[in-house]
Short mmCIF file of C-alpha atoms in Angstrom, two decimals:
data_model
loop_
_atom_site.label_atom_id
_atom_site.label_comp_id
_atom_site.label_asym_id
_atom_site.label_seq_id
_atom_site.Cartn_x
_atom_site.Cartn_y
_atom_site.Cartn_z
CA MET O 1 17.56 7.53 2.86
CA HIS O 2 18.09 4.10 1.30
CA PRO O 3 14.81 2.14 1.24
CA GLY O 4 16.53 -0.81 2.88
CA GLN O 5 17.26 1.21 6.05
CA PRO O 6 14.65 2.27 8.63
CA PRO O 7 14.00 5.97 9.22
CA VAL O 8 15.67 7.39 12.30
CA SER O 9 12.34 8.50 13.71
CA ALA O 10 10.64 5.14 13.24
CA PRO O 11 8.86 4.11 16.47
CA GLU O 12 10.15 1.00 18.16
CA HIS O 13 7.84 -1.99 17.77
CA PRO O 14 6.57 -3.18 21.18
CA PHE O 15 8.11 -6.61 20.81
CA ALA O 16 11.03 -5.79 18.47
CA SER O 17 14.36 -7.27 19.38
CA ASP O 18 17.39 -4.99 19.62
CA GLU O 19 19.25 -7.68 17.68
CA THR O 20 17.07 -7.37 14.55
CA ASP O 21 19.37 -7.27 11.52
CA LEU O 22 18.75 -4.02 9.67
CA HIS O 23 20.50 -5.09 6.48
CA ARG O 24 18.94 -6.88 3.54
CA ASN O 25 19.44 -7.53 -0.13
CA ALA O 26 17.61 -5.67 -2.84
CA PRO O 27 14.88 -7.78 -4.51
CA VAL O 28 16.23 -10.42 -6.87
CA PRO O 29 13.78 -11.39 -9.63
CA ASP O 30 13.28 -14.97 -10.77
CA PRO O 31 14.76 -15.53 -14.27
CA ALA O 32 11.37 -17.10 -15.10
CA CYS O 33 10.17 -13.49 -15.56
CA LEU O 34 12.11 -13.37 -18.82
CA TYR O 35 9.96 -15.92 -20.65
CA GLY O 36 9.80 -16.12 -24.43
CA LEU O 37 9.84 -12.98 -26.54
CA VAL O 38 9.74 -10.74 -23.45
CA GLY O 39 13.01 -12.28 -22.28
CA GLU O 40 14.62 -11.96 -25.71
CA VAL O 41 13.84 -8.24 -25.81
CA ALA O 42 15.06 -7.73 -22.25
CA ARG O 43 18.37 -9.53 -22.80
CA ALA O 44 19.03 -7.81 -26.13
CA GLY O 45 18.34 -4.37 -24.64
CA SER O 46 20.67 -4.87 -21.66
CA LYS O 47 23.55 -6.50 -23.53
CA GLY O 48 26.69 -4.39 -23.35
CA ASN O 49 25.13 -1.52 -21.36
CA GLU O 50 23.84 -0.61 -17.89
CA SER O 51 20.12 -1.10 -18.56
CA ASN O 52 18.37 -3.52 -16.22
CA PRO O 53 16.77 -6.33 -18.27
CA TYR O 54 13.76 -6.55 -15.95
CA ALA O 55 13.07 -2.83 -16.33
CA ILE O 56 13.20 -3.23 -20.12
CA ALA O 57 10.83 -6.20 -19.84
CA THR O 58 8.23 -4.27 -17.81
CA ASN O 59 8.19 -1.47 -20.37
CA PHE O 60 7.87 -3.98 -23.20
CA LEU O 61 5.02 -5.77 -21.39
CA ALA O 62 3.15 -2.47 -20.94
CA TYR O 63 3.74 -1.47 -24.59
CA LEU O 64 2.71 -4.86 -25.94
CA SER O 65 -0.40 -5.04 -23.76
CA CYS O 66 -1.43 -1.65 -25.09
CA ALA O 67 -0.80 -2.46 -28.75
CA ILE O 68 -2.78 -5.73 -28.47
CA GLY O 69 -5.90 -3.76 -27.56
CA ARG O 70 -9.17 -4.76 -25.96
CA GLY O 71 -10.26 -7.12 -28.71
CA THR O 72 -8.48 -9.87 -26.77
CA PHE O 73 -10.06 -10.91 -23.47
CA LEU O 74 -10.21 -13.65 -20.84
CA GLN O 75 -13.56 -14.34 -19.16
CA ILE O 76 -13.38 -15.13 -15.44
CA GLY O 77 -16.84 -15.19 -13.88
CA ASN O 78 -18.60 -12.03 -15.02
CA THR O 79 -15.35 -10.13 -15.51
CA GLU O 80 -13.68 -9.68 -18.89
CA HIS O 81 -9.94 -9.28 -18.41
CA HIS O 82 -8.15 -7.33 -21.14
CA PRO O 83 -4.34 -7.16 -21.27
CA ARG O 84 -3.94 -3.68 -19.77
CA ILE O 85 -0.78 -3.29 -17.70
CA PHE O 86 0.37 -0.36 -15.57
CA SER O 87 4.05 -0.72 -14.63
CA LEU O 88 6.10 1.38 -12.23
CA HIS O 89 9.90 1.20 -12.24
CA VAL O 90 11.41 2.23 -8.89
CA GLY O 91 15.11 3.00 -8.59
CA ARG O 92 17.40 5.63 -7.13
CA SER O 93 18.20 8.66 -9.23
CA GLY O 94 21.08 7.98 -11.61
CA ARG O 95 21.15 4.27 -10.76
CA GLY O 96 17.77 3.11 -12.03
CA ARG O 97 18.72 3.83 -15.67
CA LYS O 98 15.02 4.49 -16.23
CA GLY O 99 15.44 6.27 -19.56
CA ASP O 100 17.74 3.58 -20.93
CA SER O 101 15.17 0.89 -20.18
CA LEU O 102 12.75 2.50 -22.65
CA ALA O 103 15.18 2.96 -25.55
CA LEU O 104 14.89 -0.46 -27.20
CA VAL O 105 11.09 -0.59 -26.84
CA MET O 106 10.87 2.76 -28.62
CA LYS O 107 13.13 1.46 -31.41
CA LEU O 108 10.91 -1.60 -31.85
CA ASP O 109 7.84 0.63 -32.07
CA GLU O 110 9.58 2.84 -34.61
CA PHE O 111 10.41 -0.15 -36.81
CA ILE O 112 6.88 -1.63 -36.63
CA ARG O 113 5.27 1.77 -37.18
CA ALA O 114 7.26 2.21 -40.39
CA GLN O 115 6.02 -1.18 -41.65
CA SER O 116 2.44 -1.20 -40.37
CA PRO O 117 1.43 1.91 -38.37
CA VAL O 118 -2.08 0.59 -37.73
CA LEU O 119 -0.61 -2.03 -35.38
CA CYS O 120 0.93 0.58 -33.07
CA PRO O 121 -0.80 2.49 -30.27
CA GLN O 122 -0.70 6.23 -29.70
CA ILE O 123 2.19 7.12 -27.37
CA HIS O 124 1.99 10.02 -24.92
CA ARG O 125 5.31 10.81 -23.31
CA GLY O 126 4.33 12.21 -19.96
CA GLY O 127 2.77 15.36 -18.66
CA LEU O 128 -0.62 14.05 -17.54
CA SER O 129 -2.25 16.65 -15.33
CA SER O 130 -6.01 16.06 -15.22
CA ARG O 131 -8.88 13.73 -16.00
CA GLU O 132 -9.97 16.03 -18.83
CA GLY O 133 -6.49 16.08 -20.34
CA LEU O 134 -6.35 12.28 -20.34
CA ALA O 135 -9.82 11.96 -21.90
CA ALA O 136 -8.86 14.49 -24.61
CA LEU O 137 -6.14 12.11 -25.87
CA ILE O 138 -8.72 9.44 -26.80
CA HIS O 139 -11.97 11.46 -26.89
CA ASP O 140 -15.26 10.50 -28.56
CA GLY O 141 -15.56 13.82 -30.37
CA PHE O 142 -16.88 17.13 -29.09
CA GLN O 143 -18.17 20.53 -30.14
CA GLN O 144 -15.69 23.42 -30.06
CA GLY O 145 -17.66 26.55 -30.83
CA SER O 146 -19.27 25.96 -34.18
CA GLN O 147 -16.71 23.31 -35.13
CA GLU O 148 -17.28 19.58 -34.66
CA VAL O 149 -14.09 17.83 -33.55
CA PRO O 150 -14.15 14.22 -34.84
CA ALA O 151 -13.63 11.31 -32.45
CA ILE O 152 -10.33 9.51 -32.04
CA GLU O 153 -11.29 6.00 -33.07
CA ASP O 154 -8.17 4.19 -31.83
CA LYS O 155 -8.50 4.11 -28.04
CA ARG O 156 -5.13 2.44 -27.50
CA LEU O 157 -2.87 4.81 -25.58
CA TRP O 158 0.52 4.04 -24.04
CA VAL O 159 1.41 6.69 -21.47
CA VAL O 160 5.12 6.95 -20.65
CA GLU O 161 5.60 8.91 -17.42
CA SER O 162 9.35 9.09 -16.84
CA GLU O 163 8.59 11.44 -13.94
CA PHE O 164 5.72 9.58 -12.30
CA ALA O 165 6.07 11.86 -9.28
CA ASN O 166 4.22 14.41 -11.45
CA VAL O 167 1.12 12.17 -11.54
CA LEU O 168 1.17 11.72 -7.76
CA GLN O 169 1.63 15.45 -7.21
CA GLN O 170 -1.23 16.34 -9.54
CA SER O 171 -3.47 13.82 -7.79
CA ARG O 172 -2.86 15.53 -4.44
CA ARG O 173 -4.26 18.85 -5.70
CA LYS O 174 -7.73 19.66 -4.44
CA GLY O 175 -10.40 18.73 -6.95
CA ASN O 176 -8.00 16.86 -9.24
CA THR O 177 -9.42 13.49 -10.35
CA LEU O 178 -6.52 12.21 -12.46
CA SER O 179 -5.94 9.16 -10.24
CA THR O 180 -9.65 8.30 -10.47
CA ALA O 181 -9.47 8.51 -14.27
CA LEU O 182 -6.42 6.25 -14.34
CA ARG O 183 -8.23 3.74 -12.13
CA ASP O 184 -11.12 3.79 -14.60
CA CYS O 185 -8.69 3.25 -17.48
CA TRP O 186 -7.12 0.22 -15.80
CA ASP O 187 -10.64 -1.17 -15.35
CA GLY O 188 -11.58 -0.29 -18.93
CA VAL O 189 -14.40 2.00 -17.77
CA CYS O 190 -15.45 5.01 -19.86
CA ILE O 191 -13.89 8.34 -18.83
CA LYS O 192 -16.76 10.74 -18.20
CA PRO O 193 -16.52 14.48 -17.51
CA THR O 194 -16.68 15.65 -13.92
CA THR O 195 -18.31 19.01 -14.69
CA LYS O 196 -21.29 20.11 -16.79
CA ASN O 197 -19.15 22.55 -18.76
CA ASN O 198 -16.74 19.85 -19.92
CA ARG O 199 -18.23 17.52 -22.53
CA VAL O 200 -15.15 15.43 -23.40
CA PHE O 201 -15.91 11.72 -23.11
CA ALA O 202 -13.69 8.72 -23.84
CA SER O 203 -15.49 5.41 -24.22
CA ASN O 204 -13.85 1.97 -24.11
CA PRO O 205 -10.37 3.27 -23.25
CA HIS O 206 -7.41 0.93 -23.58
CA VAL O 207 -4.76 2.86 -21.69
CA CYS O 208 -1.52 1.31 -20.44
CA LEU O 209 1.16 3.12 -18.48
CA SER O 210 4.91 2.87 -17.91
CA GLY O 211 6.06 5.03 -15.00
CA ALA O 212 9.41 5.64 -13.31
CA ILE O 213 10.08 7.13 -9.89
CA THR O 214 12.66 7.21 -7.10
CA PRO O 215 11.86 5.36 -3.83
CA ASN O 216 11.92 8.57 -1.78
CA GLU O 217 9.41 10.25 -4.11
CA LEU O 218 7.16 7.21 -4.09
CA THR O 219 7.00 6.82 -0.31
CA ALA O 220 6.64 10.57 0.25
CA LEU O 221 3.93 11.19 -2.37
CA MET O 222 1.89 7.97 -2.18
CA SER O 223 -0.91 9.05 0.15
CA SER O 224 -3.16 6.90 2.33
CA LYS O 225 -5.94 7.82 -0.09
CA ASP O 226 -3.99 6.25 -2.97
CA LEU O 227 -3.79 3.06 -0.91
CA SER O 228 -7.41 2.96 0.23
CA ASN O 229 -9.01 3.82 -3.12
CA GLY O 230 -7.11 1.14 -5.06
CA PHE O 231 -4.93 3.43 -7.18
CA ALA O 232 -1.63 1.99 -5.96
CA ASN O 233 -2.59 -1.66 -6.32
CA ARG O 234 -3.21 -1.35 -10.05
CA PHE O 235 0.53 -1.03 -10.70
CA LEU O 236 3.12 -3.72 -11.28
CA ILE O 237 5.80 -2.12 -9.09
CA ILE O 238 9.37 -3.35 -9.50
CA TRP O 239 12.70 -2.31 -8.01
CA ALA O 240 15.36 -2.20 -10.72
CA GLU O 241 18.77 -0.54 -10.85
CA ARG O 242 21.80 -1.03 -13.06
CA THR O 243 23.41 -4.43 -12.72
CA LYS O 244 26.83 -3.40 -14.03
CA ILE O 245 28.92 -0.31 -14.74
CA THR O 246 29.87 0.24 -18.37
CA ALA O 247 31.71 3.40 -19.43
CA PHE O 248 31.11 2.76 -23.14
CA PRO O 249 27.67 1.16 -23.60
CA GLN O 250 27.04 -0.71 -26.83
CA PRO O 251 23.88 -0.16 -28.92
CA THR O 252 21.65 -3.06 -29.91
CA PRO O 253 22.67 -4.14 -33.44
CA PRO O 254 20.18 -3.11 -36.18
CA LYS O 255 19.78 -6.75 -37.28
CA GLU O 256 18.71 -7.72 -33.76
CA ILE O 257 16.26 -4.82 -33.60
CA GLU O 258 14.78 -5.92 -36.93
CA TYR O 259 14.46 -9.52 -35.73
CA LEU O 260 12.77 -8.57 -32.44
CA ALA O 261 10.49 -6.05 -34.15
CA THR O 262 9.45 -8.69 -36.69
CA ARG O 263 8.69 -11.15 -33.87
CA THR O 264 6.65 -8.47 -32.09
CA GLN O 265 4.81 -7.68 -35.29
CA GLU O 266 3.89 -11.37 -35.64
CA VAL O 267 2.33 -11.27 -32.17
CA LEU O 268 0.32 -8.14 -33.00
CA ASN O 269 -0.84 -9.64 -36.29
CA PHE O 270 -1.87 -12.83 -34.49
CA ALA O 271 -3.89 -10.76 -31.99
CA LYS O 272 -5.25 -8.69 -34.91
CA ALA O 273 -4.22 -5.48 -33.18
CA ASP O 274 -5.30 -3.54 -36.28
CA SER O 275 -8.93 -4.43 -35.47
CA TYR O 276 -8.97 -1.89 -32.66
CA LEU O 277 -12.55 -0.82 -33.39
CA GLU O 278 -13.86 -4.20 -32.19
CA ASN O 279 -14.08 -5.28 -28.55
CA ASN O 280 -14.01 -8.80 -27.11
CA TRP O 281 -13.75 -10.81 -30.29
CA LEU O 282 -10.67 -12.96 -29.51
CA GLN O 283 -11.31 -15.02 -26.40
CA MET O 284 -8.40 -16.46 -24.43
CA GLU O 285 -8.86 -19.61 -22.37
CA LEU O 286 -7.05 -21.38 -19.60
CA SER O 287 -6.10 -24.88 -20.75
CA PRO O 288 -7.30 -27.69 -18.40
CA PRO O 289 -3.83 -27.97 -16.77
CA GLY O 290 -3.62 -24.17 -16.69
CA LYS O 291 -7.01 -23.92 -14.99
CA TRP O 292 -5.97 -26.39 -12.30
CA HIS O 293 -2.64 -24.62 -11.82
CA TYR O 294 -4.27 -21.18 -11.50
CA GLY O 295 -6.70 -22.61 -8.93
CA GLN O 296 -3.77 -23.75 -6.81
CA MET O 297 -2.12 -20.33 -7.12
CA TYR O 298 -5.33 -18.49 -6.27
CA ARG O 299 -5.99 -20.49 -3.10
CA ASN O 300 -2.41 -20.40 -1.88
CA ILE O 301 0.16 -17.84 -3.07
CA LEU O 302 -2.31 -15.21 -4.30
CA ALA O 303 -4.40 -15.48 -1.12
CA GLN O 304 -1.49 -14.94 1.26
CA ASP O 305 -1.87 -12.00 3.61
CA LEU O 306 1.54 -10.38 3.90
CA GLY O 307 0.86 -9.00 7.37
CA ASN O 308 1.88 -5.38 6.83
CA GLU O 309 -1.35 -3.45 6.18
CA ARG O 310 0.19 -0.93 3.78
CA VAL O 311 2.01 -3.58 1.77
CA SER O 312 -1.10 -5.79 1.62
CA ALA O 313 -3.16 -2.87 0.28
CA ILE O 314 -0.67 -2.27 -2.55
CA LEU O 315 -0.67 -5.97 -3.50
CA GLU O 316 -4.43 -6.48 -3.34
CA ARG O 317 -4.86 -7.01 -7.10
CA ARG O 318 -2.25 -9.69 -7.64
CA ALA O 319 -4.72 -12.18 -9.15
CA PRO O 320 -6.12 -10.04 -12.01
CA MET O 321 -2.63 -8.65 -12.67
CA LEU O 322 -1.30 -12.20 -13.01
CA LEU O 323 -4.03 -13.06 -15.52
CA ARG O 324 -3.25 -10.00 -17.64
CA LEU O 325 0.42 -10.91 -17.73
CA ALA O 326 -0.41 -14.52 -18.61
CA ILE O 327 -2.53 -13.32 -21.56
CA VAL O 328 0.46 -11.42 -22.97
CA PHE O 329 2.84 -14.36 -22.48
CA ALA O 330 0.40 -16.71 -24.24
CA LEU O 331 -0.03 -14.33 -27.18
CA CYS O 332 3.75 -14.06 -27.49
CA ASP O 333 3.66 -17.82 -28.13
CA LEU O 334 0.95 -17.17 -30.76
CA SER O 335 -1.58 -19.06 -28.69
CA THR O 336 -5.03 -18.34 -27.28
CA LYS O 337 -4.53 -21.07 -24.67
CA ILE O 338 -2.96 -20.00 -21.39
CA GLU O 339 -0.71 -22.83 -20.24
CA ILE O 340 1.18 -23.54 -17.03
CA ALA O 341 4.37 -21.97 -18.43
CA HIS O 342 2.55 -18.68 -19.07
CA LEU O 343 1.09 -18.66 -15.54
CA ASP O 344 4.48 -19.43 -14.00
CA ALA O 345 6.10 -16.56 -15.90
CA ALA O 346 3.32 -14.24 -14.74
CA LEU O 347 3.67 -15.47 -11.14
CA ALA O 348 7.39 -14.74 -11.23
CA TRP O 349 6.51 -11.09 -11.97
CA ILE O 350 3.92 -11.02 -9.18
CA ASN O 351 6.49 -12.35 -6.72
CA PHE O 352 9.06 -9.79 -7.92
CA CYS O 353 6.47 -7.06 -7.45
CA SER O 354 5.65 -8.34 -3.93
CA ASP O 355 9.33 -8.34 -2.96
CA SER O 356 9.83 -4.86 -4.44
CA VAL O 357 6.84 -3.39 -2.61
CA GLN O 358 8.01 -4.82 0.71
CA TYR O 359 11.53 -3.54 0.08
CA VAL O 360 10.36 0.01 -0.68
CA PHE O 361 7.48 0.37 1.78
CA SER O 362 8.76 -1.62 4.78
CA THR O 363 11.88 -1.14 6.85
CA ALA O 364 14.14 -4.13 7.43
CA LYS O 365 12.84 -4.36 11.00
CA GLU O 366 9.20 -4.30 9.88
CA SER O 367 9.89 -6.99 7.29
CA ALA O 368 11.56 -9.20 9.89
CA LEU O 369 8.62 -8.79 12.26
CA THR O 370 6.11 -9.52 9.49
CA GLU O 371 8.01 -12.69 8.59
CA ARG O 372 8.04 -13.75 12.24
CA VAL O 373 4.29 -13.22 12.61
CA SER O 374 3.71 -15.23 9.44
CA ARG O 375 5.92 -18.08 10.69
CA ASN O 376 4.18 -18.14 14.08
CA SER O 377 0.77 -18.09 12.41
CA HIS O 378 1.68 -21.15 10.36
CA LEU O 379 2.72 -23.01 13.53
CA LEU O 380 -0.55 -22.03 15.22
CA LEU O 381 -2.63 -23.27 12.28
CA GLN O 382 -0.85 -26.64 12.44
CA TYR O 383 -1.45 -26.78 16.21
CA LEU O 384 -5.18 -26.00 15.88
CA THR O 385 -5.52 -28.55 13.07
CA ASP O 386 -4.30 -31.24 15.48
CA ARG O 387 -5.93 -29.88 18.64
CA GLY O 388 -9.29 -28.66 17.25
CA GLN O 389 -9.63 -25.75 19.66
CA SER O 390 -7.52 -24.14 22.35
CA SER O 391 -7.49 -21.31 24.84
CA ARG O 392 -5.00 -18.48 24.61
CA SER O 393 -3.05 -19.71 27.62
CA ASP O 394 -2.82 -23.24 26.16
CA ILE O 395 -1.61 -21.77 22.85
CA LEU O 396 1.20 -20.00 24.70
CA ARG O 397 2.10 -23.01 26.84
CA GLU O 398 1.64 -25.94 24.43
CA CYS O 399 2.06 -24.50 20.92
CA PHE O 400 4.87 -22.04 21.58
CA LYS O 401 6.30 -23.61 24.77
CA GLY O 402 6.16 -20.28 26.58
CA HIS O 403 8.71 -18.65 24.27
CA LEU O 404 6.42 -15.92 22.85
CA SER O 405 5.39 -12.72 24.62
CA LYS O 406 1.78 -11.65 25.08
CA LEU O 407 2.16 -9.08 22.30
CA GLU O 408 3.56 -11.66 19.89
CA ILE O 409 0.66 -14.04 20.60
CA ASP O 410 -1.80 -11.18 20.04
CA ALA O 411 -0.11 -10.23 16.74
CA CYS O 412 -0.35 -13.84 15.59
CA LEU O 413 -4.04 -14.18 16.54
CA ASP O 414 -4.92 -10.80 15.00
CA HIS O 415 -3.22 -11.81 11.78
CA LEU O 416 -5.25 -15.03 11.45
CA LEU O 417 -8.52 -13.35 12.48
CA ASN O 418 -8.11 -10.55 9.94
CA THR O 419 -7.10 -12.50 6.84
CA SER O 420 -9.68 -12.54 4.06
CA PRO O 421 -11.44 -14.83 4.69
CA PRO O 422 -10.53 -15.34 8.40
CA GLN O 423 -8.60 -18.55 9.10
CA ILE O 424 -9.56 -18.86 12.78
CA GLN O 425 -12.59 -17.98 14.89
CA ILE O 426 -13.37 -17.28 18.58
CA ARG O 427 -16.05 -19.08 20.58
CA GLN O 428 -17.17 -18.48 24.13
CA VAL O 429 -17.23 -21.66 26.20
CA PRO O 430 -19.13 -21.50 29.52
CA ARG O 431 -17.16 -22.23 32.67
CA VAL O 432 -17.67 -25.56 34.40
CA GLU O 433 -20.69 -25.24 36.66
CA GLY O 434 -19.72 -24.12 40.12
CA LYS O 435 -16.46 -22.48 39.02
CA PRO O 436 -16.35 -18.67 39.23
CA GLY O 437 -15.27 -16.36 36.42
CA PRO O 438 -16.43 -15.35 32.94
CA ALA O 439 -16.83 -17.70 29.98
CA ALA O 440 -13.56 -18.88 28.43
CA LEU O 441 -12.53 -17.81 24.90
CA MET O 442 -11.54 -20.70 22.66
CA TYR O 443 -9.78 -20.39 19.29
CA SER O 444 -10.39 -22.86 16.48
CA LEU O 445 -10.07 -23.13 12.71
CA VAL O 446 -12.89 -21.64 10.65
#
């Protein structure tokens, strides 16, 4: 089933129109995603072949964020944000060109590793199966019989899961805590053993992940538990398939690989990626214009409730994800100041992720209904701003001129009452003395 079409067995929405258009375009990313060095790598890797430049860019972002390490950080409140990125490339089998989107990034790593291996992270190409197996890749040392196994000092680990369905399947097994361990890694929390017999610890992990999966596998294997426990919303999920058909793809010229690898090496040297034993020594800052710009984003775009509960759960961590991306974009400009341009590039990725998640996890009909609820909610907010407060019947009669059904009004009110924080509130107003009936419910802005 194509993700843009609704399943045959999908229940009819109570106020869905039979005329709802069930066709829609695949997500189209903003070219602003391809900012700076990230864009140069993406364009070079897709030139003359079928690779999607945005898929290449997500893999490069994940690789670069891993190589930079946790010495670089941005302080927001009491939280220290390190540039750890989990990306998930979604595309249909044979059309996503998932393997091709990794090829250039691997060549860049190979070139840098030959020049200065200490700048490069450990790479694990798939096959994660358990919390213990993940911890063993960056362990703190352990006793094996009479032998002392020394600790792995470099905690930078880039996991490449070309078959991300494997991770989701392993996580569904009873007693398996792989998804919990990956959540801890995204947060930068130490991986501790789950049993007394296992003594493999991994402190201060800096794990980044590049995954690839088909839409059918993702929707079938992503459980409600993955949504509720925050596993899904730690991923930058993008829809990317080939943009052209080329029978004879051209390789990236060696001179271009050398140039891009040298540029990448400059970024890693600037971030002192070889100082991986130290944590939180290079502090990033939002410039004054950047701070103002992020404040506007946070209160508006990043605070939007997208209506669909499942989609909203997957996009819950847009704000910290945006900051992590902005850190990488700033470092690519050899700067510790995060400027408006870096935030805009990061926001373009967040918007692309939002569009991709809605495309994969919502049918065309559900997306149309969500958009309609959002549009009606905006009209109601404007009405209550002018009116102050209003009853439900007045909202129907005066705000929507009687054109909305009871169910549509309820969907609109529920949406505004359940945003975080709520945008409207309900008050009971006593009836005029002498008039029968219960107290009236009045709706007003919070």
